[in-house]
Coordinates of C-alpha atoms in Angstrom, one line a residue:
M11 CA 119.1 121.4 109.6
T12 CA 116.4 120.6 107.0
E13 CA 117.6 117.5 106.1
D14 CA 117.6 116.1 109.6
R15 CA 113.7 116.5 109.8
Y16 CA 113.4 114.1 106.8
T17 CA 113.6 110.2 107.1
P18 CA 116.2 109.0 104.4
I19 CA 114.1 107.8 101.4
E20 CA 115.2 104.1 101.8
E21 CA 113.9 103.7 105.3
Y22 CA 110.3 103.9 104.3
G23 CA 107.8 100.8 104.3
L24 CA 105.3 100.8 101.4
V25 CA 101.9 99.7 102.2
G26 CA 98.7 99.8 99.6
N27 CA 95.5 98.2 98.4
L28 CA 96.2 97.9 94.7
E29 CA 94.6 101.6 94.1
T30 CA 96.9 103.7 96.2
C31 CA 99.8 103.4 98.9
A32 CA 101.1 104.7 101.8
L33 CA 104.5 105.4 102.9
V34 CA 105.4 104.8 106.5
A35 CA 108.6 105.7 108.6
P36 CA 110.4 103.8 111.3
N37 CA 109.3 106.7 113.8
G38 CA 105.4 105.4 112.8
S39 CA 104.5 108.2 111.0
V40 CA 102.7 107.8 107.6
D41 CA 104.3 110.6 105.5
W42 CA 102.7 110.0 102.2
F43 CA 99.2 109.1 101.3
P44 CA 97.2 109.9 97.8
F45 CA 93.7 108.8 97.8
P46 CA 91.7 107.6 96.2
H47 CA 94.1 106.7 93.6
V48 CA 98.0 106.3 93.8
E49 CA 98.0 109.5 91.0
S50 CA 95.3 111.3 93.0
P51 CA 96.4 114.3 95.5
S52 CA 97.7 113.3 98.7
I53 CA 96.0 113.6 102.0
L54 CA 99.3 112.9 104.1
G55 CA 102.4 114.5 102.5
A56 CA 105.0 115.1 104.8
I57 CA 107.7 113.4 102.7
L58 CA 107.2 116.7 100.5
D59 CA 107.0 119.2 103.1
D60 CA 107.6 118.7 107.0
D61 CA 105.9 121.4 108.4
A62 CA 102.6 121.6 105.8
G63 CA 102.7 118.4 104.2
G64 CA 100.4 116.4 106.6
R65 CA 101.2 113.2 108.5
F66 CA 99.6 110.3 110.9
R67 CA 102.0 109.2 113.7
I68 CA 101.6 106.8 116.2
G69 CA 104.8 106.2 117.9
P70 CA 107.0 106.8 121.3
V71 CA 106.6 110.2 123.0
D72 CA 110.0 110.7 122.4
G73 CA 109.9 110.4 119.1
S74 CA 112.3 107.6 118.8
E75 CA 112.4 105.2 115.7
G76 CA 111.6 101.4 115.6
T77 CA 112.7 98.9 113.4
Q78 CA 110.4 97.7 110.7
A79 CA 110.0 94.3 108.9
Y80 CA 107.2 92.8 106.7
V81 CA 105.0 89.9 108.1
D82 CA 106.5 87.2 105.7
G83 CA 105.5 87.0 102.1
T84 CA 103.0 89.8 102.7
N85 CA 102.9 93.7 102.1
V86 CA 101.6 93.9 105.9
L87 CA 104.2 96.3 107.6
E88 CA 105.1 96.0 111.3
T89 CA 107.1 98.6 113.1
T90 CA 108.7 97.6 116.5
F91 CA 109.2 100.2 119.3
A92 CA 111.5 99.4 122.1
T93 CA 111.2 101.9 124.8
V94 CA 112.4 102.2 128.4
G95 CA 109.1 101.1 129.7
G96 CA 108.4 98.2 126.9
T97 CA 107.7 96.9 123.3
A98 CA 105.0 97.9 120.9
T99 CA 104.3 97.0 117.5
V100 CA 102.6 99.2 115.4
T101 CA 101.2 96.9 112.1
D102 CA 100.1 98.9 109.2
F103 CA 98.1 97.7 105.9
L104 CA 94.9 98.3 103.6
P105 CA 93.0 95.4 102.3
P106 CA 93.5 94.6 98.5
A107 CA 90.8 96.2 96.6
G108 CA 88.3 93.5 95.6
R109 CA 90.4 90.7 97.0
V110 CA 89.1 90.6 100.8
D111 CA 85.7 91.4 102.1
H112 CA 86.7 94.7 103.7
P113 CA 86.7 97.8 102.6
K114 CA 89.4 98.9 100.6
K115 CA 89.4 102.6 101.6
V116 CA 90.7 102.3 105.1
L117 CA 94.1 102.5 106.6
Y118 CA 94.4 99.7 109.5
R119 CA 96.7 100.6 112.2
K120 CA 96.8 98.0 114.8
V121 CA 98.8 98.8 118.2
A122 CA 100.0 96.0 120.4
C123 CA 102.1 96.1 123.5
T124 CA 104.4 92.8 123.8
E125 CA 106.2 93.3 126.9
G126 CA 106.1 95.9 129.7
A127 CA 104.1 98.9 129.2
V128 CA 104.1 101.8 126.9
D129 CA 102.8 105.1 126.1
L130 CA 102.6 106.2 122.5
A131 CA 101.7 109.8 121.1
V132 CA 99.2 110.1 118.5
A133 CA 99.4 112.9 116.2
F134 CA 96.9 113.2 113.2
E135 CA 97.2 116.2 110.5
P136 CA 95.7 115.5 107.4
R137 CA 96.2 118.1 104.6
F138 CA 93.9 117.4 101.6
D139 CA 94.6 118.4 98.1
Y140 CA 98.3 118.3 98.4
A141 CA 97.7 120.6 101.4
R142 CA 96.3 123.3 99.5
A143 CA 92.7 122.9 100.7
E144 CA 91.7 123.9 104.4
T145 CA 91.2 121.1 106.8
A146 CA 88.1 121.1 108.8
M147 CA 88.5 119.2 111.8
T148 CA 85.7 117.8 114.5
E149 CA 85.4 115.8 117.3
T150 CA 82.8 112.8 117.1
D151 CA 82.1 109.8 119.4
R152 CA 84.2 107.8 117.1
G153 CA 87.1 109.8 116.6
I154 CA 88.1 112.9 114.6
F155 CA 86.3 114.0 111.5
A156 CA 88.2 115.9 108.9
E157 CA 87.5 117.2 105.4
G158 CA 89.0 119.3 102.8
A159 CA 88.5 119.9 99.4
E160 CA 86.6 116.9 97.8
E161 CA 87.9 114.3 100.3
R162 CA 87.2 113.5 103.9
T163 CA 88.1 111.2 106.4
L164 CA 87.3 109.8 109.9
L165 CA 89.9 108.7 112.1
E166 CA 88.3 106.1 114.4
S167 CA 90.4 106.3 117.8
P168 CA 90.4 104.0 120.7
V169 CA 91.7 107.2 122.8
D170 CA 90.4 110.7 122.9
L171 CA 92.0 113.0 121.0
S172 CA 92.3 117.0 121.3
I173 CA 92.1 119.3 118.2
D174 CA 94.4 122.1 118.1
G175 CA 93.9 124.1 114.7
E176 CA 94.4 121.3 112.0
R177 CA 95.8 118.8 114.6
A178 CA 94.7 116.2 116.6
T179 CA 97.0 114.7 119.6
G180 CA 96.4 112.3 122.3
T181 CA 98.4 109.5 124.1
L182 CA 97.9 105.6 123.8
S183 CA 98.8 103.5 127.1
L184 CA 98.9 99.9 126.8
D185 CA 100.1 97.1 129.0
D186 CA 101.7 93.8 128.0
G187 CA 99.2 91.9 126.2
E188 CA 97.1 94.8 125.2
S189 CA 96.2 96.1 121.7
A190 CA 94.1 98.8 120.2
W191 CA 92.9 99.7 116.4
F192 CA 93.0 103.0 114.7
M193 CA 91.3 103.0 111.5
L194 CA 91.5 106.0 108.9
R195 CA 88.5 105.8 107.2
C196 CA 88.6 107.7 103.7
T197 CA 85.9 109.1 101.7
G198 CA 83.1 106.3 101.1
A199 CA 84.1 104.2 104.1
E200 CA 82.9 106.3 107.2
D201 CA 80.3 103.9 107.8
A202 CA 81.5 100.9 106.4
S203 CA 81.1 97.8 108.6
T204 CA 84.4 96.2 109.1
D205 CA 86.2 93.5 111.6
P206 CA 89.8 94.7 112.0
D207 CA 91.2 91.5 113.1
A208 CA 89.5 89.6 110.3
A209 CA 90.6 92.1 107.9
L210 CA 94.1 91.6 109.0
A211 CA 94.2 87.8 108.6
E212 CA 92.4 87.9 105.5
T213 CA 94.9 90.4 103.9
V214 CA 97.8 88.4 105.2
D215 CA 96.1 85.0 103.6
Y216 CA 95.7 87.0 100.3
W217 CA 99.5 87.9 100.2
T218 CA 101.0 84.7 101.3
D219 CA 98.4 82.8 98.8
W220 CA 99.7 85.2 95.9
V221 CA 103.6 85.6 96.5
H222 CA 106.1 83.9 94.5
D223 CA 106.6 80.5 96.3
C224 CA 109.1 77.9 94.7
G225 CA 110.3 76.6 98.4
E226 CA 113.8 78.1 97.8
S227 CA 115.1 79.3 101.2
G228 CA 117.5 81.6 99.7
D229 CA 120.6 80.7 101.4
D230 CA 122.4 79.0 98.4
G231 CA 123.2 79.4 94.9
G232 CA 123.4 75.9 93.7
S233 CA 121.7 74.9 90.9
G234 CA 119.9 71.5 89.8
E235 CA 116.9 70.1 88.2
G236 CA 113.8 71.7 89.6
E237 CA 115.6 74.3 91.3
C238 CA 113.7 77.9 91.2
A239 CA 115.3 80.1 88.3
F240 CA 115.7 83.0 91.0
G241 CA 117.8 80.6 93.4
G242 CA 120.6 82.2 95.0
P243 CA 121.3 84.5 97.9
W244 CA 118.9 86.9 96.2
H245 CA 115.9 84.9 96.0
D246 CA 114.3 86.7 99.0
L247 CA 115.0 90.3 97.4
V248 CA 113.4 89.0 94.3
V249 CA 110.6 87.8 95.8
R250 CA 110.1 91.2 98.0
S251 CA 110.5 92.9 94.3
G252 CA 107.4 91.0 93.1
L253 CA 105.6 92.0 96.1
V254 CA 106.6 95.7 95.2
L255 CA 105.2 95.5 91.6
K256 CA 102.1 94.2 92.9
L257 CA 101.3 97.0 94.8
L258 CA 102.1 99.4 92.0
T259 CA 99.8 97.4 89.7
H260 CA 96.2 98.9 89.5
G261 CA 93.9 96.0 90.4
E262 CA 91.2 96.7 88.3
T263 CA 93.1 98.2 84.8
G264 CA 96.3 96.1 85.1
A265 CA 98.3 99.1 84.7
M266 CA 101.6 99.7 86.5
A267 CA 102.7 102.8 88.1
A268 CA 106.4 103.3 87.8
A269 CA 106.5 104.8 91.7
P270 CA 103.8 105.6 94.2
T271 CA 105.6 109.0 94.5
T272 CA 106.0 112.4 93.0
S273 CA 109.1 114.6 93.3
L274 CA 111.3 112.6 95.5
P275 CA 114.5 114.3 93.9
E276 CA 117.2 113.0 92.1
D277 CA 119.6 115.5 93.2
I278 CA 119.2 116.6 96.7
G279 CA 118.2 120.5 96.8
G280 CA 117.8 120.3 93.1
V281 CA 115.3 120.7 90.1
R282 CA 115.1 116.9 89.2
N283 CA 111.9 116.1 90.7
W284 CA 109.1 114.1 88.8
D285 CA 105.9 112.6 89.1
Y286 CA 106.5 109.0 88.3
R287 CA 102.9 107.7 89.4
Y288 CA 101.8 106.7 85.9
N289 CA 102.3 103.8 83.5
W290 CA 105.3 104.2 81.3
V291 CA 105.2 102.1 77.8
R292 CA 108.8 101.6 77.7
D293 CA 108.2 99.4 81.0
A294 CA 105.9 96.6 78.8
G295 CA 108.4 94.1 77.5
F296 CA 110.7 94.0 80.8
S297 CA 108.0 93.9 83.3
I298 CA 105.9 91.2 81.5
Q299 CA 109.1 89.0 81.3
A300 CA 109.9 89.9 85.3
L301 CA 106.1 88.9 85.9
L302 CA 105.7 85.6 83.9
N303 CA 108.9 84.4 85.2
L304 CA 107.9 85.0 88.9
G305 CA 104.8 82.7 88.0
H306 CA 102.3 85.9 88.2
V307 CA 100.6 84.8 84.8
A308 CA 97.4 86.8 85.6
E309 CA 99.3 90.0 86.1
A310 CA 101.4 89.7 83.1
A311 CA 98.2 89.0 80.9
D312 CA 96.3 92.1 82.6
Y313 CA 99.0 94.0 82.0
F314 CA 99.7 92.8 78.4
E315 CA 95.8 93.6 77.7
W316 CA 96.5 97.2 78.9
F317 CA 99.2 97.8 76.3
L318 CA 97.4 95.9 73.7
E319 CA 94.6 98.3 74.3
L320 CA 96.8 101.2 73.5
C321 CA 97.9 99.4 70.2
H322 CA 94.4 99.9 68.8
A323 CA 94.9 103.6 68.6
D324 CA 93.4 105.4 65.7
E325 CA 97.1 106.2 64.7
P326 CA 100.2 105.1 66.0
A327 CA 101.5 108.4 66.5
E328 CA 98.7 108.9 69.2
I329 CA 100.2 106.5 71.4
R330 CA 102.0 108.3 74.3
P331 CA 105.0 107.4 76.2
L332 CA 102.9 107.1 79.4
Y333 CA 99.4 107.2 80.9
G334 CA 97.3 107.3 83.7
L335 CA 96.5 104.1 85.6
H336 CA 93.0 104.8 83.9
G337 CA 94.1 105.3 80.7
D338 CA 94.0 109.4 80.7
S339 CA 96.6 110.7 78.6
D340 CA 96.5 114.5 79.9
L341 CA 99.3 114.8 82.3
T342 CA 99.5 118.2 82.1
E343 CA 102.7 119.1 84.3
R344 CA 102.0 121.5 87.2
E345 CA 104.3 123.0 90.0
L346 CA 103.3 123.0 93.8
D347 CA 104.7 126.4 94.8
H348 CA 103.3 126.2 98.5
L349 CA 105.2 122.9 99.1
D350 CA 108.9 122.9 100.1
G351 CA 109.9 119.4 98.6
Y352 CA 111.8 116.8 100.1
R353 CA 114.7 118.5 101.8
D354 CA 114.1 121.6 100.2
S355 CA 114.0 120.0 96.7
R356 CA 111.9 122.0 94.5
P357 CA 109.8 122.3 92.6
V358 CA 107.3 119.8 93.8
R359 CA 105.7 118.7 90.6
V360 CA 102.6 116.7 89.5
G361 CA 101.4 115.4 86.3
N362 CA 104.5 114.7 83.7
G363 CA 105.3 116.8 80.7
A364 CA 107.2 113.7 79.3
A365 CA 103.4 112.4 78.0
G366 CA 103.6 115.0 75.1
Q367 CA 107.1 114.2 74.0
T368 CA 107.9 111.9 71.1
Q369 CA 109.7 108.8 71.9
L370 CA 110.2 106.2 69.2
D371 CA 111.6 103.6 71.6
I372 CA 108.1 102.8 72.8
Y373 CA 107.2 100.8 69.5
G374 CA 109.9 98.3 69.9
E375 CA 108.9 98.3 73.7
L376 CA 105.3 97.3 72.6
L377 CA 106.6 94.7 70.3
L378 CA 109.0 93.0 72.8
A379 CA 105.8 92.8 75.0
V380 CA 103.7 91.2 72.3
D381 CA 106.5 88.8 71.3
E382 CA 106.8 88.0 75.0
M383 CA 103.4 87.0 75.8
R384 CA 103.4 85.1 72.3
C385 CA 106.1 83.0 73.7
H386 CA 104.0 82.2 76.4
G387 CA 101.2 81.2 74.5
R388 CA 99.2 84.3 74.2
A389 CA 97.8 84.1 70.6
L390 CA 97.1 87.6 68.8
G391 CA 93.3 87.5 66.8
S392 CA 93.0 89.1 63.6
D393 CA 92.0 92.5 64.9
D394 CA 95.1 92.7 67.5
W395 CA 97.1 91.7 64.6
A396 CA 96.0 94.5 62.4
A397 CA 96.9 97.0 65.2
V398 CA 100.2 95.6 65.5
R399 CA 100.9 95.6 62.0
E400 CA 99.8 99.2 61.7
I401 CA 102.4 99.9 64.5
V402 CA 105.2 98.0 62.6
D403 CA 104.4 99.9 59.7
Y404 CA 104.5 103.2 61.3
V405 CA 107.9 102.7 62.5
V406 CA 109.0 102.1 59.0
E407 CA 107.8 105.6 58.2
V408 CA 109.3 107.4 61.5
W409 CA 112.7 105.5 62.3
D410 CA 114.8 108.0 60.8
R411 CA 113.3 111.0 62.8
R412 CA 114.7 112.5 66.1
D413 CA 113.2 112.3 69.5
A414 CA 113.2 112.6 73.2
G415 CA 114.4 109.3 73.6
I416 CA 114.1 106.8 76.7
W417 CA 115.5 109.3 79.3
E418 CA 113.0 112.0 78.4
V419 CA 115.8 114.7 78.0
R420 CA 114.6 118.2 77.9
G421 CA 117.4 119.5 75.8
G422 CA 115.8 119.1 72.4
P423 CA 115.6 116.1 70.2
E424 CA 118.2 113.9 69.0
H425 CA 119.0 111.0 66.9
F426 CA 119.0 108.3 70.0
V427 CA 121.2 105.2 69.4
Y428 CA 118.5 103.5 71.5
S429 CA 115.3 104.6 69.9
K430 CA 116.7 103.3 66.4
V431 CA 117.5 100.1 67.9
M432 CA 114.4 99.7 69.6
C433 CA 112.8 100.7 66.2
W434 CA 114.6 97.9 64.7
A435 CA 113.3 95.6 67.4
A436 CA 110.0 96.4 66.6
L437 CA 110.6 95.4 63.0
D438 CA 112.5 92.1 64.1
R439 CA 109.8 91.1 66.4
G440 CA 107.1 92.0 63.9
I441 CA 108.5 90.0 61.3
A442 CA 109.3 86.9 63.9
I443 CA 105.7 87.1 64.9
A444 CA 104.2 87.1 61.1
T445 CA 106.3 84.4 60.1
E446 CA 105.9 82.0 62.7
T447 CA 102.2 82.7 63.0
D448 CA 101.2 83.0 59.6
H449 CA 99.7 86.5 60.1
E450 CA 99.7 88.8 56.8
A451 CA 102.6 91.2 56.8
P452 CA 104.7 93.2 53.9
L453 CA 107.6 91.3 55.0
S454 CA 109.8 92.3 52.1
S455 CA 109.4 96.1 53.1
W456 CA 109.8 95.2 56.9
R457 CA 113.2 93.3 56.3
D458 CA 114.5 96.2 54.0
A459 CA 114.0 98.8 56.9
R460 CA 115.1 96.3 59.3
E461 CA 118.3 96.2 57.5
R462 CA 118.6 99.9 56.8
I463 CA 118.0 100.7 60.5
R464 CA 120.8 98.2 61.3
A465 CA 123.5 99.7 58.9
D466 CA 122.6 102.9 59.8
V467 CA 123.2 102.5 63.7
I468 CA 126.3 100.6 63.2
E469 CA 127.5 103.4 60.7
R470 CA 126.4 106.3 62.9
G471 CA 126.1 105.0 66.0
Y472 CA 129.2 103.1 66.8
D473 CA 132.4 105.0 67.6
E474 CA 135.6 103.3 66.3
E475 CA 137.6 105.7 68.6
I476 CA 135.5 104.9 71.6
G477 CA 135.1 101.4 70.8
A478 CA 131.4 101.6 71.7
F479 CA 128.1 102.4 70.8
V480 CA 127.4 106.0 71.8
Q481 CA 123.8 107.6 73.1
S482 CA 123.4 109.9 69.9
Y483 CA 124.6 110.3 66.2
G484 CA 127.7 112.6 66.4
S485 CA 127.8 112.6 70.1
E486 CA 130.7 111.0 72.3
T487 CA 128.3 110.8 75.1
L488 CA 128.3 106.9 76.3
D489 CA 124.8 105.5 77.4
A490 CA 124.0 102.8 79.4
T491 CA 121.4 101.9 76.9
G492 CA 124.0 100.6 75.1
L493 CA 123.8 97.4 77.0
L494 CA 120.8 96.2 76.0
L495 CA 121.4 95.8 72.1
P496 CA 122.4 92.4 72.7
V497 CA 119.4 91.7 74.9
V498 CA 116.9 92.7 72.2
G499 CA 118.9 90.6 69.3
F500 CA 120.5 93.6 67.6
L501 CA 123.9 92.3 67.8
P502 CA 125.0 88.9 69.7
F503 CA 126.6 89.1 73.2
G504 CA 129.8 88.0 71.6
D505 CA 130.2 90.9 69.0
E506 CA 133.4 92.8 69.6
R507 CA 131.2 95.9 69.4
V508 CA 129.1 94.9 72.3
Q509 CA 131.9 93.7 74.4
G510 CA 133.9 97.1 73.7
T511 CA 130.6 98.8 74.9
I512 CA 130.3 96.9 78.0
D513 CA 134.3 97.8 78.6
A514 CA 133.5 101.4 78.1
V515 CA 130.5 101.6 80.2
E516 CA 132.6 100.1 82.9
D517 CA 135.4 102.7 82.1
R518 CA 133.3 105.8 82.2
L519 CA 129.8 105.1 83.8
V520 CA 130.8 102.8 86.9
E521 CA 131.8 103.7 90.3
D522 CA 132.1 101.3 93.3
E523 CA 132.0 98.0 90.9
V524 CA 128.3 98.1 90.2
L525 CA 126.6 101.8 90.6
V526 CA 126.1 102.9 86.7
R527 CA 125.2 106.3 85.6
R528 CA 122.9 106.5 82.8
Y529 CA 125.2 108.6 80.6
D530 CA 127.8 111.2 80.9
G531 CA 126.7 114.1 78.9
D532 CA 124.6 117.2 79.0
D533 CA 120.8 116.7 79.2
G534 CA 119.6 120.1 79.5
L535 CA 119.0 120.3 83.0
P536 CA 121.0 121.9 85.7
G537 CA 122.6 119.8 88.5
S538 CA 123.4 116.2 88.5
E539 CA 121.8 112.8 89.5
G540 CA 122.7 109.3 91.1
A541 CA 123.6 106.1 89.6
F542 CA 120.6 104.6 88.0
V543 CA 119.6 101.2 89.6
L544 CA 118.2 99.8 86.6
C545 CA 121.3 100.4 84.6
S546 CA 123.2 98.5 87.3
C547 CA 120.9 95.6 86.6
W548 CA 121.8 95.9 82.9
L549 CA 125.6 95.7 83.3
I550 CA 124.9 92.7 85.5
D551 CA 122.7 91.2 82.8
A552 CA 125.4 92.0 80.1
L553 CA 128.2 90.6 82.2
A554 CA 126.1 87.1 83.0
L555 CA 125.1 86.7 79.2
G556 CA 128.6 87.9 77.9
G557 CA 130.3 85.0 79.3
R558 CA 131.5 86.7 82.6
A559 CA 129.1 85.1 85.2
D560 CA 131.5 85.3 88.0
E561 CA 131.9 88.8 87.7
A562 CA 127.7 89.3 87.2
C563 CA 127.2 87.2 90.3
E564 CA 129.5 89.3 92.5
R565 CA 128.3 92.6 91.3
F566 CA 124.6 91.4 91.7
E567 CA 125.6 90.3 95.3
A568 CA 127.1 93.8 95.6
L569 CA 124.0 95.6 94.5
Q570 CA 122.2 94.1 97.2
S571 CA 124.4 95.8 100.1
Y572 CA 122.6 99.2 98.6
V573 CA 119.2 97.8 98.9
G574 CA 117.0 99.3 101.7
P575 CA 116.5 97.5 105.0
L576 CA 112.8 96.5 103.8
G577 CA 114.4 94.9 100.6
L578 CA 112.9 98.4 98.3
V579 CA 114.8 100.2 96.0
A580 CA 114.5 103.8 95.0
E581 CA 115.2 104.9 91.0
E582 CA 119.0 106.0 92.0
L583 CA 121.7 105.9 94.4
D584 CA 123.9 108.5 95.8
V585 CA 127.6 107.2 94.5
E586 CA 129.2 108.9 97.8
T587 CA 126.6 108.1 100.3
G588 CA 124.6 105.2 99.2
H589 CA 121.5 106.8 100.1
H590 CA 118.4 106.5 97.8
L591 CA 117.6 108.8 95.5
G592 CA 114.5 109.5 93.2
N593 CA 110.7 108.1 93.5
Y594 CA 110.7 105.3 95.6
P595 CA 110.2 102.5 95.6
Q596 CA 110.9 102.4 91.5
A597 CA 109.2 99.7 89.6
F598 CA 112.0 99.6 86.9
S599 CA 114.7 99.1 89.8
H600 CA 112.4 96.2 90.9
I601 CA 111.9 94.9 87.2
G602 CA 116.0 94.9 87.0
I603 CA 116.7 93.0 90.1
I604 CA 114.1 90.2 88.9
N605 CA 115.4 90.1 85.3
S606 CA 119.1 90.3 86.7
A607 CA 118.5 87.2 88.8
L608 CA 117.0 85.4 85.7
Y609 CA 120.2 85.8 83.6
V610 CA 122.6 85.3 86.5
G611 CA 120.9 82.0 87.3
F612 CA 120.9 81.0 83.4
A613 CA 124.6 81.8 83.4
E614 CA 125.0 79.7 86.5
G615 CA 122.9 76.9 84.7
R616 CA 119.2 77.2 86.1
E617 CA 116.5 77.3 83.7
T618 CA 113.3 78.8 83.6
D619 CA 109.9 76.6 83.3
G620 CA 108.7 78.4 80.3
P621 CA 110.7 79.9 77.3
P622 CA 114.1 81.2 77.6
P623 CA 114.2 84.8 79.0
M624 CA 114.4 87.6 76.1
G625 CA 118.2 88.1 76.3
V626 CA 118.9 84.3 76.3
R627 CA 116.3 83.9 73.6
L628 CA 117.5 86.9 71.1
G629 CA 120.9 87.9 72.2
D630 CA 123.0 84.5 71.6
P631 CA 124.7 84.5 74.9
V632 CA 128.5 83.6 75.3
A633 CA 128.9 80.3 77.5
P634 CA 131.4 81.1 80.6
E635 CA 134.2 78.9 79.0
E636 CA 134.1 80.9 75.9
S637 CA 135.1 83.9 77.3

């Protein structure tokens, strides 16, 4: 069967160099590797077509799988194989660009025999330009040179590899204590000088120096003065989530990819396959909160500067919902008909048509990011404030229009409640910034607009019969974004309409206690989708800050049972099997985990070093004893 040839999404490990990423399967196969950037065409893409996509495998000759783990506190991946004759470990990494003195365009693979003797099969099958280009392969005295389209590679190999068409194979035999290096040198690094052992040591040092470290063991959830805000049995998962976010962040621009992959399906065999290798504006405020509270201040600042630059557009209407990691806005969506797709999920898409949509919620996300940084001490200069003020003025003009919404539905524009609320948030945060920093602003106009939006949403977005806020005006569809209304300060957590929305979400969108679907209405696309991990986190947040701390804690622990073996999480979860769906790992899922740990920690009495998290600061949480 087709699915038998494909590794479950959640079993892949991720490595990267702060410019691109690679996915490594438990059988030792690198099945995804775009180059030179994460949004570039792939060199290895078997995850999107097992036959034609291309791979680089080092593993047991019988094809068996190993067990994977990261070197503690790093993004260096180890895959250990236990064979009949012995045990071997393959260590995969790329040196972080600009952080260590070794070429960033080299995928290092160290093979070490730790017991007995092992025979490992090596198969190198590069397929350039998403397997659209012909691959020319040549044997050299250093290994295998391959080229196609605009890219080339030199696989430096310790054993002779034989070429058969567009495939090179060989066998590596090692005895106890022996090791060998494979180096996949990509365009520009074919002749770069490097010491692989030093590259590994320096890469490990870089990550262990960078990673969040508060002395927490992650073994208990007790509270006390000086304890990490992320304390609890999820502490290690939060740390891994921070490492994922760093891998998805471009080291030079500060932009963060939503995921390192394209077209991993939300519905196996279906058409809900999208390219997520871009930076979404909607991620701004929540991402910055997560990074700041993990102590990654430089990353939060770089990310913020990226968004602040977008605010300086000639017209606010020109701000797009998403951008390439280098700022490009032309993300024309195309279909790659020659690829089968993961488990026959077609079409495979590159680019994303949502870049051309109108999504009014993005202005609220931007202002939440500005306010978050302000609360952490980032002052706005006059030019920056002028750009921000123009955005808020624009929101006054457009808040009552229809849009595509946060979920980028393709069934036509609607009056989405969440979009209206985020327009309200843009005005609310704009007013707060102006009044608390003495920046000049038309406060009377902004306050009037803020009150009009609030009244409109309560009148047209709240359904008395359902007892909850709905997805759009005139609809009975329930949407998990209703859980965010108190987080951004639209209503307090104790408001009966907020509590009613939480109850309605639990009743209509939740399965297995913690798996939350985005909505329960039609979105203009065929097929279905899984539960959305971020929405599960939103429910946990709402429970934690809504006075139900014990429930929040229990559900947060339950959510962890769905996390992949390496601590990585995709966009969605199959509610029947628990398998991961959608692009992987998903930044928004890991951002949700980090922020949920913050909110559950707050509900249990832990505090952050800096200002309170957004939902605490703006939402007037309910104390557990008040519920």
